[in-house]
mmCIF file of C-alpha atoms in Angstrom:
data_model
loop_
_atom_site.group_PDB
_atom_site.id
_atom_site.type_symbol
_atom_site.label_atom_id
_atom_site.label_comp_id
_atom_site.label_asym_id
_atom_site.label_seq_id
_atom_site.Cartn_x
_atom_site.Cartn_y
_atom_site.Cartn_z
ATOM 1 C CA GLN A 1 6.055 22.419 26.460
ATOM 2 C CA VAL A 2 4.828 22.307 22.863
ATOM 3 C CA GLN A 3 2.373 19.745 21.552
ATOM 4 C CA LEU A 4 1.723 18.900 17.924
ATOM 5 C CA VAL A 5 -1.563 17.228 17.056
ATOM 6 C CA GLU A 6 -1.856 15.735 13.595
ATOM 7 C CA SER A 7 -5.002 14.915 11.670
ATOM 8 C CA GLY A 8 -5.778 13.406 8.306
ATOM 9 C CA GLY A 9 -4.165 10.439 6.644
ATOM 10 C CA GLY A 10 -5.579 6.945 6.334
ATOM 11 C CA LEU A 11 -6.093 4.771 3.280
ATOM 12 C CA VAL A 12 -6.091 6.443 -0.122
ATOM 13 C CA GLU A 13 -6.195 5.015 -3.628
ATOM 14 C CA ALA A 14 -3.344 5.660 -6.005
ATOM 15 C CA GLY A 15 -4.003 8.789 -8.006
ATOM 16 C CA GLY A 16 -6.025 10.264 -5.198
ATOM 17 C CA SER A 17 -5.216 13.096 -2.843
ATOM 18 C CA LEU A 18 -4.761 13.641 0.842
ATOM 19 C CA ARG A 19 -4.807 16.497 3.289
ATOM 20 C CA LEU A 20 -2.849 16.517 6.517
ATOM 21 C CA SER A 21 -3.136 19.127 9.213
ATOM 22 C CA CYS A 22 -1.085 19.797 12.309
ATOM 23 C CA ALA A 23 -1.945 22.097 15.184
ATOM 24 C CA ALA A 24 0.656 23.335 17.631
ATOM 25 C CA SER A 25 -0.142 24.373 21.181
ATOM 26 C CA GLY A 26 1.789 25.463 24.237
ATOM 27 C CA ARG A 27 4.793 27.799 24.414
ATOM 28 C CA ILE A 28 5.493 28.007 20.704
ATOM 29 C CA PRO A 29 8.773 29.690 19.834
ATOM 30 C CA GLY A 30 8.795 32.421 17.247
ATOM 31 C CA ALA A 31 10.518 32.137 13.882
ATOM 32 C CA ALA A 32 10.012 28.384 13.757
ATOM 33 C CA ASP A 33 9.505 26.291 10.671
ATOM 34 C CA MET A 34 6.600 23.870 10.545
ATOM 35 C CA GLY A 35 6.368 20.973 8.203
ATOM 36 C CA TRP A 36 5.923 17.340 7.381
ATOM 37 C CA TYR A 37 8.355 14.474 7.135
ATOM 38 C CA ARG A 38 7.623 10.865 6.375
ATOM 39 C CA GLN A 39 9.160 7.517 7.092
ATOM 40 C CA SER A 40 8.485 4.538 4.897
ATOM 41 C CA ARG A 41 9.259 0.975 5.914
ATOM 42 C CA GLY A 42 12.974 0.331 5.818
ATOM 43 C CA LYS A 43 13.832 3.902 4.950
ATOM 44 C CA GLU A 44 15.053 6.929 6.834
ATOM 45 C CA ARG A 45 12.744 9.775 7.677
ATOM 46 C CA GLU A 46 12.679 12.250 4.800
ATOM 47 C CA LEU A 47 11.482 15.745 4.115
ATOM 48 C CA VAL A 48 8.075 16.131 2.506
ATOM 49 C CA ALA A 49 7.449 19.855 2.893
ATOM 50 C CA THR A 50 8.158 22.707 5.262
ATOM 51 C CA VAL A 51 7.071 26.302 5.566
ATOM 52 C CA SER A 52 8.789 29.047 7.507
ATOM 53 C CA SER A 53 7.029 31.554 9.711
ATOM 54 C CA GLY A 54 7.451 34.006 6.848
ATOM 55 C CA GLY A 55 5.828 31.665 4.332
ATOM 56 C CA THR A 56 8.886 30.326 2.537
ATOM 57 C CA THR A 57 8.234 26.759 1.431
ATOM 58 C CA SER A 58 10.517 23.823 0.743
ATOM 59 C CA TYR A 59 9.588 20.483 -0.799
ATOM 60 C CA GLY A 60 11.210 17.105 -1.050
ATOM 61 C CA ASP A 61 12.238 15.984 -4.515
ATOM 62 C CA SER A 62 9.765 13.110 -4.544
ATOM 63 C CA VAL A 63 6.753 15.373 -4.026
ATOM 64 C CA GLN A 64 7.719 18.398 -6.112
ATOM 65 C CA GLY A 65 4.758 19.531 -8.166
ATOM 66 C CA ARG A 66 2.313 17.323 -6.248
ATOM 67 C CA CYS A 67 2.328 18.953 -2.877
ATOM 68 C CA THR A 68 1.287 22.284 -1.381
ATOM 69 C CA ILE A 69 1.982 23.351 2.182
ATOM 70 C CA SER A 70 0.557 26.354 3.985
ATOM 71 C CA ARG A 71 0.356 27.652 7.529
ATOM 72 C CA ASP A 72 -1.817 29.903 9.613
ATOM 73 C CA ASN A 73 0.416 31.674 12.103
ATOM 74 C CA ALA A 74 -2.540 33.046 14.046
ATOM 75 C CA LYS A 75 -3.858 29.521 14.646
ATOM 76 C CA ASN A 76 -0.449 27.809 14.770
ATOM 77 C CA THR A 77 -1.506 25.293 12.189
ATOM 78 C CA VAL A 78 0.104 23.847 9.109
ATOM 79 C CA THR A 79 -1.730 22.067 6.311
ATOM 80 C CA MET A 80 -0.362 19.966 3.519
ATOM 81 C CA GLU A 81 -2.223 18.771 0.464
ATOM 82 C CA MET A 82 -0.784 16.160 -1.856
ATOM 83 C CA ASN A 83 -2.270 14.852 -5.083
ATOM 84 C CA SER A 84 -1.478 12.167 -7.653
ATOM 85 C CA LEU A 85 -0.609 9.842 -4.813
ATOM 86 C CA LYS A 86 1.572 6.827 -5.496
ATOM 87 C CA PRO A 87 2.052 3.633 -3.495
ATOM 88 C CA GLU A 88 5.553 4.855 -2.640
ATOM 89 C CA ASP A 89 3.969 7.766 -0.763
ATOM 90 C CA THR A 90 2.910 5.232 1.850
ATOM 91 C CA GLY A 91 4.437 5.799 5.254
ATOM 92 C CA VAL A 92 4.083 7.477 8.604
ATOM 93 C CA TYR A 93 3.861 11.230 8.260
ATOM 94 C CA TYR A 94 5.237 13.325 11.102
ATOM 95 C CA CYS A 95 4.613 16.972 11.826
ATOM 96 C CA ARG A 96 7.669 18.909 12.941
ATOM 97 C CA LEU A 97 8.195 22.305 14.504
ATOM 98 C CA ARG A 98 11.764 23.521 14.475
ATOM 99 C CA ARG A 99 13.529 26.737 15.258
ATOM 100 C CA LYS A 100 16.914 26.806 13.552
ATOM 101 C CA ILE A 101 18.257 29.939 15.210
ATOM 102 C CA THR A 102 19.175 30.276 18.851
ATOM 103 C CA PRO A 103 17.580 29.327 21.075
ATOM 104 C CA LEU A 104 17.197 26.155 19.062
ATOM 105 C CA PHE A 105 14.035 24.138 19.342
ATOM 106 C CA ASN A 106 12.763 20.949 17.750
ATOM 107 C CA THR A 107 9.747 18.759 18.388
ATOM 108 C CA TRP A 108 7.789 16.101 16.517
ATOM 109 C CA GLY A 109 4.219 14.948 16.431
ATOM 110 C CA GLN A 110 3.206 11.348 17.062
ATOM 111 C CA GLY A 111 2.830 10.585 13.366
ATOM 112 C CA THR A 112 -0.113 9.589 11.214
ATOM 113 C CA GLN A 113 -0.212 6.616 8.877
ATOM 114 C CA VAL A 114 -0.857 7.168 5.178
ATOM 115 C CA THR A 115 -1.367 4.102 3.004
ATOM 116 C CA VAL A 116 -1.721 4.425 -0.754
ATOM 117 C CA SER A 117 -3.226 1.376 -2.389
ATOM 118 C CA SER A 118 -2.377 0.459 -5.947
#
């Protein structure tokens, strides 16, 4: 059983910045990516940023240049910082841990609301 506990989020003004953290606990599989996805009202869940166990990062098109993701493998945590926030960044942000090689594994956090006011 793996648990993901998210922190951060809340109400932020446009142009501001936010910092989200996610801590994983339990029987964490090796070689798993950790990252953040978001779901805005009426839209499908989309990639924000991920980082592999080796440190390779990937970012969604809408956050390129505004977002930095990092992880601490010793603490099983992942942190994302995003700046120049826009109202369209509003949504529920979900932490994800996924192993894409066998044995496959995938789990999500509960989600944390981020609201960017204009």
